[in-house]
């Protein structure tokens, strides 16, 4: 069981490194899908079945397909991205490494963590999580639908093309200079 | 096999999950600074979200408290909304300045 954990952990870390270092954005997306699937494996290992299913459906199924759609739509699948300067890249790697070392040292000499409740293996089942979600967290669950509604409205507002106003002669907004010249 | 999965929570130490989450979070944070492509920066943000989710789930299984898993569910919802807005901003940026380079977005610099 410990070996399974190590295999999944190595898979997620290596694919995360590929996400950061790949030149082609398509390779980054594929590596991120592998990373998310290995994290879903971690959830199954922790017996969080509800989260594993939601994670696979929402992240791997919806969000990564959205990323792929945008990359294909904007024709970004070329490896001609300009790199940052060498000093910036060295600073990024050093900063990330120092962040990890600091966090690891904090947990190494930090407080010991002891379980607060009695051990219950069925804590991540759909029945348990669903019961808590629909009793204790019912209001946040409903409010999140308002969040999604506002996100939909915001996305439509942002991604809409700037269309010319319905009466182009009343105001010159939305017309190219050549068109304005022609109308005069 | 089901018994094996249930006992896995007790076999794998909690520190291992904490270190794995810290490592994934550091890789994501370094990637945000490392790359110039905005879409990869968004993906690194997703990576950091997921490391936090993994840590919350590990603590939830360790403490046998289902409320943390509900929190992870809400984080996933907010992340989905955030990704849609971020990608639409990316589409608008590509349309306006014809590039996805974050160095082009320096007009707010003081």
PDB file of C-alpha atoms in Angstrom:
ATOM      1  CA  UNK A   1       0.000   0.000   0.000  1.00  0.00           C
ATOM      2  CA  UNK A   2       2.870   2.320   0.784  1.00  0.00           C
ATOM      3  CA  UNK A   3       4.441   1.417  -2.576  1.00  0.00           C
ATOM      4  CA  UNK A   4       1.221   2.430  -4.335  1.00  0.00           C
ATOM      5  CA  UNK A   5       1.351   5.776  -2.586  1.00  0.00           C
ATOM      6  CA  UNK A   6       4.970   6.318  -3.659  1.00  0.00           C
ATOM      7  CA  UNK A   7       4.190   5.421  -7.276  1.00  0.00           C
ATOM      8  CA  UNK A   8       1.262   7.849  -7.370  1.00  0.00           C
ATOM      9  CA  UNK A   9       3.290  10.575  -5.644  1.00  0.00           C
ATOM     10  CA  UNK A  10       6.188  10.201  -8.085  1.00  0.00           C
ATOM     11  CA  UNK A  11       3.756  10.275 -11.014  1.00  0.00           C
ATOM     12  CA  UNK A  12       2.103  13.477  -9.786  1.00  0.00           C
ATOM     13  CA  UNK A  13       5.391  15.261  -9.042  1.00  0.00           C
ATOM     14  CA  UNK A  14       6.994  14.305 -12.383  1.00  0.00           C
ATOM     15  CA  UNK A  15       3.912  15.337 -14.369  1.00  0.00           C
ATOM     16  CA  UNK A  16       3.748  18.626 -12.407  1.00  0.00           C
ATOM     17  CA  UNK A  17       7.365  19.302 -13.387  1.00  0.00           C
ATOM     18  CA  UNK A  18       6.487  18.563 -17.024  1.00  0.00           C
ATOM     19  CA  UNK A  19       3.590  21.061 -16.791  1.00  0.00           C
ATOM     20  CA  UNK A  20       6.012  23.805 -15.792  1.00  0.00           C
ATOM     21  CA  UNK A  21       8.839  22.908 -18.162  1.00  0.00           C
ATOM     22  CA  UNK A  22       7.142  21.775 -21.403  1.00  0.00           C
ATOM     23  CA  UNK A  23       7.593  24.138 -24.348  1.00  0.00           C
ATOM     24  CA  UNK A  24       4.379  23.190 -26.139  1.00  0.00           C
ATOM     25  CA  UNK A  25       1.171  24.134 -24.241  1.00  0.00           C
ATOM     26  CA  UNK A  26      -0.558  20.951 -25.466  1.00  0.00           C
ATOM     27  CA  UNK A  27       2.098  18.855 -23.682  1.00  0.00           C
ATOM     28  CA  UNK A  28       1.499  20.892 -20.538  1.00  0.00           C
ATOM     29  CA  UNK A  29      -2.239  20.181 -20.669  1.00  0.00           C
ATOM     30  CA  UNK A  30      -1.674  16.437 -21.173  1.00  0.00           C
ATOM     31  CA  UNK A  31       0.803  16.360 -18.263  1.00  0.00           C
ATOM     32  CA  UNK A  32      -1.683  18.241 -16.089  1.00  0.00           C
ATOM     33  CA  UNK A  33      -4.365  15.648 -16.928  1.00  0.00           C
ATOM     34  CA  UNK A  34      -1.953  12.897 -15.810  1.00  0.00           C
ATOM     35  CA  UNK A  35      -1.242  14.856 -12.616  1.00  0.00           C
ATOM     36  CA  UNK A  36      -4.958  15.267 -11.875  1.00  0.00           C
ATOM     37  CA  UNK A  37      -5.622  11.572 -12.487  1.00  0.00           C
ATOM     38  CA  UNK A  38      -2.846  10.637 -10.053  1.00  0.00           C
ATOM     39  CA  UNK A  39      -4.360  13.026  -7.485  1.00  0.00           C
ATOM     40  CA  UNK A  40      -7.689  11.236  -8.041  1.00  0.00           C
ATOM     41  CA  UNK A  41      -5.776   8.037  -7.255  1.00  0.00           C
ATOM     42  CA  UNK A  42      -4.636   9.646  -4.010  1.00  0.00           C
ATOM     43  CA  UNK A  43      -8.267  10.443  -3.177  1.00  0.00           C
ATOM     44  CA  UNK A  44      -9.228   6.797  -3.757  1.00  0.00           C
ATOM     45  CA  UNK A  45      -6.312   5.759  -1.553  1.00  0.00           C
ATOM     46  CA  UNK A  46      -7.701   8.040   1.170  1.00  0.00           C
ATOM     47  CA  UNK A  47     -11.146   6.423   0.646  1.00  0.00           C
ATOM     48  CA  UNK A  48     -12.615   9.784  -0.450  1.00  0.00           C
ATOM     49  CA  UNK A  49     -14.769   8.251  -3.176  1.00  0.00           C
ATOM     50  CA  UNK A  50     -17.088  11.220  -3.661  1.00  0.00           C
ATOM     51  CA  UNK A  51     -14.169  13.603  -4.127  1.00  0.00           C
ATOM     52  CA  UNK A  52     -12.413  11.204  -6.505  1.00  0.00           C
ATOM     53  CA  UNK A  53     -15.436  11.051  -8.790  1.00  0.00           C
ATOM     54  CA  UNK A  54     -16.108  14.806  -8.651  1.00  0.00           C
ATOM     55  CA  UNK A  55     -12.427  15.493  -9.273  1.00  0.00           C
ATOM     56  CA  UNK A  56     -12.299  13.290 -12.362  1.00  0.00           C
ATOM     57  CA  UNK A  57     -15.551  14.725 -13.733  1.00  0.00           C
ATOM     58  CA  UNK A  58     -14.949  18.415 -12.977  1.00  0.00           C
ATOM     59  CA  UNK A  59     -11.198  18.786 -13.442  1.00  0.00           C
ATOM     60  CA  UNK A  60     -10.157  16.134 -15.924  1.00  0.00           C
ATOM     61  CA  UNK A  61     -13.452  16.120 -17.786  1.00  0.00           C
ATOM     62  CA  UNK A  62     -14.473  19.757 -17.862  1.00  0.00           C
ATOM     63  CA  UNK A  63     -11.674  22.169 -16.950  1.00  0.00           C
ATOM     64  CA  UNK A  64      -8.893  20.508 -18.923  1.00  0.00           C
ATOM     65  CA  UNK A  65     -11.133  20.174 -21.986  1.00  0.00           C
ATOM     66  CA  UNK A  66     -11.847  23.899 -21.611  1.00  0.00           C
ATOM     67  CA  UNK A  67      -8.084  24.585 -21.563  1.00  0.00           C
ATOM     68  CA  UNK A  68      -7.615  22.428 -24.662  1.00  0.00           C
ATOM     69  CA  UNK A  69     -10.482  24.212 -26.419  1.00  0.00           C
ATOM     70  CA  UNK A  70      -8.957  27.628 -25.721  1.00  0.00           C
ATOM     71  CA  UNK A  71      -5.514  26.501 -26.896  1.00  0.00           C
ATOM     72  CA  UNK A  72      -6.953  25.093 -30.111  1.00  0.00           C
ATOM     73  CA  UNK A  73      -9.244  28.105 -30.610  1.00  0.00           C
ATOM     74  CA  UNK A  74      -6.478  30.677 -30.207  1.00  0.00           C
ATOM     75  CA  UNK A  75      -4.004  28.525 -32.174  1.00  0.00           C
ATOM     76  CA  UNK A  76      -1.454  28.532 -29.367  1.00  0.00           C
ATOM     77  CA  UNK A  77      -0.017  25.082 -30.040  1.00  0.00           C
ATOM     78  CA  UNK A  78       3.337  26.392 -31.172  1.00  0.00           C
ATOM     79  CA  UNK A  79       6.519  26.182 -29.140  1.00  0.00           C
ATOM     80  CA  UNK A  80       7.631  29.711 -29.986  1.00  0.00           C
ATOM     81  CA  UNK A  81       7.057  31.202 -26.566  1.00  0.00           C
ATOM     82  CA  UNK A  82       9.712  33.730 -25.537  1.00  0.00           C
ATOM     83  CA  UNK A  83      11.419  32.709 -22.303  1.00  0.00           C
ATOM     84  CA  UNK A  84      11.932  34.972 -19.346  1.00  0.00           C
ATOM     85  CA  UNK A  85      15.409  36.247 -18.619  1.00  0.00           C
ATOM     86  CA  UNK A  86      17.913  33.866 -17.065  1.00  0.00           C
ATOM     87  CA  UNK A  87      17.974  35.725 -13.755  1.00  0.00           C
ATOM     88  CA  UNK A  88      14.182  35.579 -13.500  1.00  0.00           C
ATOM     89  CA  UNK A  89      14.173  31.838 -14.182  1.00  0.00           C
ATOM     90  CA  UNK A  90      16.902  31.175 -11.609  1.00  0.00           C
ATOM     91  CA  UNK A  91      14.978  33.315  -9.108  1.00  0.00           C
ATOM     92  CA  UNK A  92      11.782  31.347  -9.798  1.00  0.00           C
ATOM     93  CA  UNK A  93      13.441  27.962  -9.240  1.00  0.00           C
ATOM     94  CA  UNK A  94      15.291  29.222  -6.150  1.00  0.00           C
ATOM     95  CA  UNK A  95      12.136  30.785  -4.729  1.00  0.00           C
ATOM     96  CA  UNK A  96      10.097  27.626  -5.255  1.00  0.00           C
ATOM     97  CA  UNK A  97      12.805  25.471  -3.719  1.00  0.00           C
ATOM     98  CA  UNK A  98      13.163  27.780  -0.724  1.00  0.00           C
ATOM     99  CA  UNK A  99       9.384  27.780  -0.239  1.00  0.00           C
ATOM    100  CA  UNK A 100       9.373  23.987  -0.182  1.00  0.00           C
ATOM    101  CA  UNK A 101      12.358  23.789   2.186  1.00  0.00           C
ATOM    102  CA  UNK A 102      10.767  26.289   4.572  1.00  0.00           C
ATOM    103  CA  UNK A 103       7.430  24.472   4.619  1.00  0.00           C
ATOM    104  CA  UNK A 104       9.078  21.071   5.032  1.00  0.00           C
ATOM    105  CA  UNK A 105      11.267  22.334   7.883  1.00  0.00           C
ATOM    106  CA  UNK A 106       8.209  23.845   9.569  1.00  0.00           C
ATOM    107  CA  UNK A 107       6.399  20.521   9.532  1.00  0.00           C
ATOM    108  CA  UNK A 108       9.519  18.599  10.524  1.00  0.00           C
ATOM    109  CA  UNK A 109      10.081  20.513  13.737  1.00  0.00           C
ATOM    110  CA  UNK A 110       6.504  21.643  14.184  1.00  0.00           C
ATOM    111  CA  UNK A 111       3.699  20.393  16.360  1.00  0.00           C
ATOM    112  CA  UNK A 112       2.754  16.744  16.355  1.00  0.00           C
ATOM    113  CA  UNK A 113      -0.640  16.142  14.796  1.00  0.00           C
ATOM    114  CA  UNK A 114      -2.923  13.751  16.618  1.00  0.00           C
ATOM    115  CA  UNK A 115      -6.362  12.709  15.412  1.00  0.00           C
ATOM    116  CA  UNK A 116      -9.249  14.501  17.093  1.00  0.00           C
ATOM    117  CA  UNK A 117     -12.024  12.009  16.321  1.00  0.00           C
ATOM    118  CA  UNK A 118     -12.235   8.246  16.505  1.00  0.00           C
ATOM    119  CA  UNK A 119     -11.122   6.502  13.339  1.00  0.00           C
ATOM    120  CA  UNK A 120     -13.980   6.105  10.870  1.00  0.00           C
ATOM    121  CA  UNK A 121     -13.085   4.648   7.447  1.00  0.00           C
ATOM    122  CA  UNK A 122     -16.403   5.665   5.842  1.00  0.00           C
ATOM    123  CA  UNK A 123     -15.880   9.402   6.175  1.00  0.00           C
ATOM    124  CA  UNK A 124     -15.386  10.044   2.461  1.00  0.00           C
ATOM    125  CA  UNK A 125     -18.307   8.023   1.150  1.00  0.00           C
ATOM    126  CA  UNK A 126     -21.031   9.708  -0.908  1.00  0.00           C
ATOM    127  CA  UNK A 127     -23.559   9.091   1.866  1.00  0.00           C
ATOM    128  CA  UNK A 128     -21.539  10.837   4.584  1.00  0.00           C
ATOM    129  CA  UNK A 129     -20.336  13.791   2.507  1.00  0.00           C
ATOM    130  CA  UNK A 130     -23.755  14.276   0.928  1.00  0.00           C
ATOM    131  CA  UNK A 131     -25.445  14.290   4.310  1.00  0.00           C
ATOM    132  CA  UNK A 132     -23.092  16.975   5.634  1.00  0.00           C
ATOM    133  CA  UNK A 133     -23.392  18.954   2.384  1.00  0.00           C
ATOM    134  CA  UNK A 134     -27.186  19.072   2.464  1.00  0.00           C
ATOM    135  CA  UNK A 135     -27.646  19.713   6.176  1.00  0.00           C
ATOM    136  CA  UNK A 136     -24.809  21.804   7.544  1.00  0.00           C
ATOM    137  CA  UNK A 137     -23.615  23.468   4.316  1.00  0.00           C
ATOM    138  CA  UNK A 138     -26.917  23.870   2.485  1.00  0.00           C
ATOM    139  CA  UNK A 139     -26.787  27.681   2.319  1.00  0.00           C
ATOM    140  CA  UNK A 140     -23.233  27.873   0.856  1.00  0.00           C
ATOM    141  CA  UNK A 141     -24.244  25.183  -1.633  1.00  0.00           C
ATOM    142  CA  UNK A 142     -27.154  27.302  -2.842  1.00  0.00           C
ATOM    143  CA  UNK A 143     -25.088  30.512  -2.820  1.00  0.00           C
ATOM    144  CA  UNK A 144     -22.502  28.827  -5.049  1.00  0.00           C
ATOM    145  CA  UNK A 145     -25.179  28.601  -7.749  1.00  0.00           C
ATOM    146  CA  UNK A 146     -25.406  32.417  -7.633  1.00  0.00           C
ATOM    147  CA  UNK A 147     -21.622  32.493  -8.024  1.00  0.00           C
ATOM    148  CA  UNK A 148     -21.911  30.348 -11.134  1.00  0.00           C
ATOM    149  CA  UNK A 149     -24.659  32.569 -12.528  1.00  0.00           C
ATOM    150  CA  UNK A 150     -22.491  35.659 -12.073  1.00  0.00           C
ATOM    151  CA  UNK A 151     -19.546  33.793 -13.625  1.00  0.00           C
ATOM    152  CA  UNK A 152     -21.654  32.938 -16.678  1.00  0.00           C
ATOM    153  CA  UNK A 153     -22.773  36.571 -17.068  1.00  0.00           C
ATOM    154  CA  UNK A 154     -19.212  37.818 -16.621  1.00  0.00           C
ATOM    155  CA  UNK A 155     -17.801  35.379 -19.170  1.00  0.00           C
ATOM    156  CA  UNK A 156     -20.412  36.354 -21.764  1.00  0.00           C
ATOM    157  CA  UNK A 157     -19.704  40.036 -21.121  1.00  0.00           C
ATOM    158  CA  UNK A 158     -15.941  39.548 -21.426  1.00  0.00           C
ATOM    159  CA  UNK A 159     -15.799  37.231 -24.411  1.00  0.00           C
ATOM    160  CA  UNK A 160     -18.444  39.059 -26.481  1.00  0.00           C
ATOM    161  CA  UNK A 161     -17.108  40.734 -29.582  1.00  0.00           C
ATOM    162  CA  UNK A 162     -17.408  44.508 -29.760  1.00  0.00           C
ATOM    163  CA  UNK A 163     -20.287  44.980 -32.180  1.00  0.00           C
ATOM    164  CA  UNK A 164     -21.067  48.277 -33.926  1.00  0.00           C
ATOM    165  CA  UNK A 165     -23.897  50.257 -32.357  1.00  0.00           C
ATOM    166  CA  UNK A 166     -27.317  49.808 -34.044  1.00  0.00           C
ATOM    167  CA  UNK A 167     -27.391  53.359 -35.418  1.00  0.00           C
ATOM    168  CA  UNK A 168     -23.909  53.945 -36.828  1.00  0.00           C
ATOM    169  CA  UNK A 169     -24.699  57.402 -38.158  1.00  0.00           C
ATOM    170  CA  UNK A 170     -25.836  58.791 -34.785  1.00  0.00           C
ATOM    171  CA  UNK A 171     -22.451  58.091 -33.184  1.00  0.00           C
ATOM    172  CA  UNK A 172     -19.246  57.025 -34.824  1.00  0.00           C
ATOM    173  CA  UNK A 173     -18.508  54.333 -32.233  1.00  0.00           C
ATOM    174  CA  UNK A 174     -17.654  50.917 -33.597  1.00  0.00           C
ATOM    175  CA  UNK A 175     -16.809  52.076 -37.096  1.00  0.00           C
ATOM    176  CA  UNK A 176     -13.400  51.882 -38.627  1.00  0.00           C
ATOM    177  CA  UNK A 177     -11.884  55.198 -39.799  1.00  0.00           C
ATOM    178  CA  UNK A 178     -12.101  54.071 -43.428  1.00  0.00           C
ATOM    179  CA  UNK A 179     -15.815  53.384 -43.054  1.00  0.00           C
ATOM    180  CA  UNK A 180     -16.401  56.784 -41.421  1.00  0.00           C
ATOM    181  CA  UNK A 181     -14.549  58.438 -44.294  1.00  0.00           C
ATOM    182  CA  UNK A 182     -16.663  56.590 -46.838  1.00  0.00           C
ATOM    183  CA  UNK A 183     -19.897  57.643 -45.111  1.00  0.00           C
ATOM    184  CA  UNK A 184     -18.875  61.279 -45.254  1.00  0.00           C
TER     185      UNK A 184
ATOM    186  CA  UNK B   1      -9.268  -5.054  -1.727  1.00  0.00           C
ATOM    187  CA  UNK B   2     -11.806  -2.835   0.007  1.00  0.00           C
ATOM    188  CA  UNK B   3     -10.270  -3.675   3.349  1.00  0.00           C
ATOM    189  CA  UNK B   4      -6.859  -2.812   1.913  1.00  0.00           C
ATOM    190  CA  UNK B   5      -8.072   0.591   0.754  1.00  0.00           C
ATOM    191  CA  UNK B   6      -9.631   1.342   4.126  1.00  0.00           C
ATOM    192  CA  UNK B   7      -6.452   0.488   6.000  1.00  0.00           C
ATOM    193  CA  UNK B   8      -4.357   2.600   3.604  1.00  0.00           C
ATOM    194  CA  UNK B   9      -5.439   5.695   5.511  1.00  0.00           C
ATOM    195  CA  UNK B  10      -3.650   4.318   8.554  1.00  0.00           C
ATOM    196  CA  UNK B  11      -0.601   2.881   6.771  1.00  0.00           C
ATOM    197  CA  UNK B  12       0.542   5.969   4.848  1.00  0.00           C
ATOM    198  CA  UNK B  13       1.783   8.569   7.371  1.00  0.00           C
ATOM    199  CA  UNK B  14       0.164  11.991   7.296  1.00  0.00           C
ATOM    200  CA  UNK B  15       3.581  13.656   6.923  1.00  0.00           C
ATOM    201  CA  UNK B  16       4.002  12.042   3.521  1.00  0.00           C
ATOM    202  CA  UNK B  17       0.818  13.658   2.257  1.00  0.00           C
ATOM    203  CA  UNK B  18       1.853  17.011   3.750  1.00  0.00           C
ATOM    204  CA  UNK B  19       5.259  16.857   2.029  1.00  0.00           C
ATOM    205  CA  UNK B  20       3.685  15.843  -1.294  1.00  0.00           C
ATOM    206  CA  UNK B  21       1.239  18.753  -1.104  1.00  0.00           C
ATOM    207  CA  UNK B  22       4.041  21.191  -0.237  1.00  0.00           C
ATOM    208  CA  UNK B  23       6.083  19.918  -3.172  1.00  0.00           C
ATOM    209  CA  UNK B  24       3.192  20.303  -5.619  1.00  0.00           C
ATOM    210  CA  UNK B  25       2.402  23.771  -4.258  1.00  0.00           C
ATOM    211  CA  UNK B  26       6.048  24.871  -4.605  1.00  0.00           C
ATOM    212  CA  UNK B  27       6.199  23.577  -8.186  1.00  0.00           C
ATOM    213  CA  UNK B  28       3.036  25.524  -9.002  1.00  0.00           C
ATOM    214  CA  UNK B  29       4.302  28.704  -7.336  1.00  0.00           C
ATOM    215  CA  UNK B  30       7.633  28.458  -9.154  1.00  0.00           C
ATOM    216  CA  UNK B  31       5.803  27.867 -12.432  1.00  0.00           C
ATOM    217  CA  UNK B  32       3.756  31.061 -12.021  1.00  0.00           C
ATOM    218  CA  UNK B  33       7.011  33.051 -11.860  1.00  0.00           C
ATOM    219  CA  UNK B  34       8.879  30.871 -14.361  1.00  0.00           C
ATOM    220  CA  UNK B  35       6.579  31.044 -17.387  1.00  0.00           C
ATOM    221  CA  UNK B  36       5.386  33.907 -19.564  1.00  0.00           C
ATOM    222  CA  UNK B  37       2.510  32.088 -21.256  1.00  0.00           C
ATOM    223  CA  UNK B  38      -0.705  33.125 -19.478  1.00  0.00           C
ATOM    224  CA  UNK B  39      -2.453  29.813 -20.090  1.00  0.00           C
ATOM    225  CA  UNK B  40       0.388  27.909 -18.397  1.00  0.00           C
ATOM    226  CA  UNK B  41       0.225  30.327 -15.469  1.00  0.00           C
ATOM    227  CA  UNK B  42      -3.478  29.477 -15.132  1.00  0.00           C
ATOM    228  CA  UNK B  43      -2.598  25.779 -15.184  1.00  0.00           C
ATOM    229  CA  UNK B  44      -0.015  26.304 -12.436  1.00  0.00           C
ATOM    230  CA  UNK B  45      -2.765  27.985 -10.381  1.00  0.00           C
ATOM    231  CA  UNK B  46      -4.866  24.858 -10.867  1.00  0.00           C
ATOM    232  CA  UNK B  47      -1.931  22.779  -9.660  1.00  0.00           C
ATOM    233  CA  UNK B  48      -1.703  24.850  -6.460  1.00  0.00           C
ATOM    234  CA  UNK B  49      -5.474  24.529  -5.919  1.00  0.00           C
ATOM    235  CA  UNK B  50      -5.138  20.764  -6.217  1.00  0.00           C
ATOM    236  CA  UNK B  51      -2.260  20.496  -3.774  1.00  0.00           C
ATOM    237  CA  UNK B  52      -4.368  22.341  -1.187  1.00  0.00           C
ATOM    238  CA  UNK B  53      -7.315  20.055  -1.949  1.00  0.00           C
ATOM    239  CA  UNK B  54      -5.130  16.987  -1.450  1.00  0.00           C
ATOM    240  CA  UNK B  55      -3.877  18.324   1.881  1.00  0.00           C
ATOM    241  CA  UNK B  56      -7.422  19.060   3.090  1.00  0.00           C
ATOM    242  CA  UNK B  57      -8.541  15.573   2.095  1.00  0.00           C
ATOM    243  CA  UNK B  58      -5.583  13.951   3.840  1.00  0.00           C
ATOM    244  CA  UNK B  59      -6.358  15.866   7.053  1.00  0.00           C
ATOM    245  CA  UNK B  60     -10.037  14.980   6.681  1.00  0.00           C
ATOM    246  CA  UNK B  61      -9.251  11.280   6.444  1.00  0.00           C
ATOM    247  CA  UNK B  62      -6.780  11.532   9.307  1.00  0.00           C
ATOM    248  CA  UNK B  63      -9.198  13.308  11.625  1.00  0.00           C
ATOM    249  CA  UNK B  64     -12.263  11.392  10.335  1.00  0.00           C
ATOM    250  CA  UNK B  65     -14.165  14.626   9.707  1.00  0.00           C
ATOM    251  CA  UNK B  66     -16.265  14.858   6.528  1.00  0.00           C
ATOM    252  CA  UNK B  67     -16.580  18.656   6.684  1.00  0.00           C
ATOM    253  CA  UNK B  68     -13.124  19.191   5.141  1.00  0.00           C
ATOM    254  CA  UNK B  69     -14.217  17.177   2.115  1.00  0.00           C
ATOM    255  CA  UNK B  70     -17.216  19.466   1.702  1.00  0.00           C
ATOM    256  CA  UNK B  71     -14.748  22.351   1.746  1.00  0.00           C
ATOM    257  CA  UNK B  72     -12.749  20.657  -1.012  1.00  0.00           C
ATOM    258  CA  UNK B  73     -15.982  20.371  -2.999  1.00  0.00           C
ATOM    259  CA  UNK B  74     -16.578  24.132  -2.636  1.00  0.00           C
ATOM    260  CA  UNK B  75     -12.972  24.874  -3.628  1.00  0.00           C
ATOM    261  CA  UNK B  76     -13.564  22.846  -6.793  1.00  0.00           C
ATOM    262  CA  UNK B  77     -16.713  24.885  -7.538  1.00  0.00           C
ATOM    263  CA  UNK B  78     -14.901  28.203  -7.067  1.00  0.00           C
ATOM    264  CA  UNK B  79     -11.959  26.966  -9.154  1.00  0.00           C
ATOM    265  CA  UNK B  80     -14.289  26.051 -12.007  1.00  0.00           C
ATOM    266  CA  UNK B  81     -15.843  29.537 -11.975  1.00  0.00           C
ATOM    267  CA  UNK B  82     -12.399  31.139 -11.737  1.00  0.00           C
ATOM    268  CA  UNK B  83     -11.066  29.157 -14.700  1.00  0.00           C
ATOM    269  CA  UNK B  84     -13.953  30.178 -16.956  1.00  0.00           C
ATOM    270  CA  UNK B  85     -13.472  33.872 -16.131  1.00  0.00           C
ATOM    271  CA  UNK B  86      -9.672  33.596 -16.489  1.00  0.00           C
ATOM    272  CA  UNK B  87      -9.903  31.893 -19.862  1.00  0.00           C
ATOM    273  CA  UNK B  88     -12.372  34.475 -21.161  1.00  0.00           C
ATOM    274  CA  UNK B  89      -9.969  37.227 -20.061  1.00  0.00           C
ATOM    275  CA  UNK B  90      -7.275  35.303 -21.959  1.00  0.00           C
ATOM    276  CA  UNK B  91      -9.435  35.220 -25.094  1.00  0.00           C
ATOM    277  CA  UNK B  92     -10.055  38.970 -24.770  1.00  0.00           C
ATOM    278  CA  UNK B  93      -6.330  39.596 -24.300  1.00  0.00           C
ATOM    279  CA  UNK B  94      -5.486  37.556 -27.387  1.00  0.00           C
ATOM    280  CA  UNK B  95      -8.076  39.525 -29.358  1.00  0.00           C
ATOM    281  CA  UNK B  96      -6.875  42.930 -28.169  1.00  0.00           C
ATOM    282  CA  UNK B  97      -3.080  42.676 -28.075  1.00  0.00           C
ATOM    283  CA  UNK B  98      -2.705  39.490 -30.224  1.00  0.00           C
ATOM    284  CA  UNK B  99      -0.498  37.780 -27.655  1.00  0.00           C
ATOM    285  CA  UNK B 100      -0.782  35.653 -24.512  1.00  0.00           C
ATOM    286  CA  UNK B 101       2.462  36.972 -23.037  1.00  0.00           C
ATOM    287  CA  UNK B 102       1.992  38.307 -19.495  1.00  0.00           C
ATOM    288  CA  UNK B 103       4.704  40.904 -20.111  1.00  0.00           C
ATOM    289  CA  UNK B 104       2.226  42.611 -22.448  1.00  0.00           C
ATOM    290  CA  UNK B 105      -0.105  43.220 -19.504  1.00  0.00           C
ATOM    291  CA  UNK B 106       1.964  45.950 -17.882  1.00  0.00           C
ATOM    292  CA  UNK B 107      -0.389  48.896 -18.337  1.00  0.00           C
ATOM    293  CA  UNK B 108      -1.505  48.762 -14.708  1.00  0.00           C
ATOM    294  CA  UNK B 109       2.084  49.099 -13.560  1.00  0.00           C
ATOM    295  CA  UNK B 110       2.460  52.262 -11.479  1.00  0.00           C
TER     296      UNK B 110
END
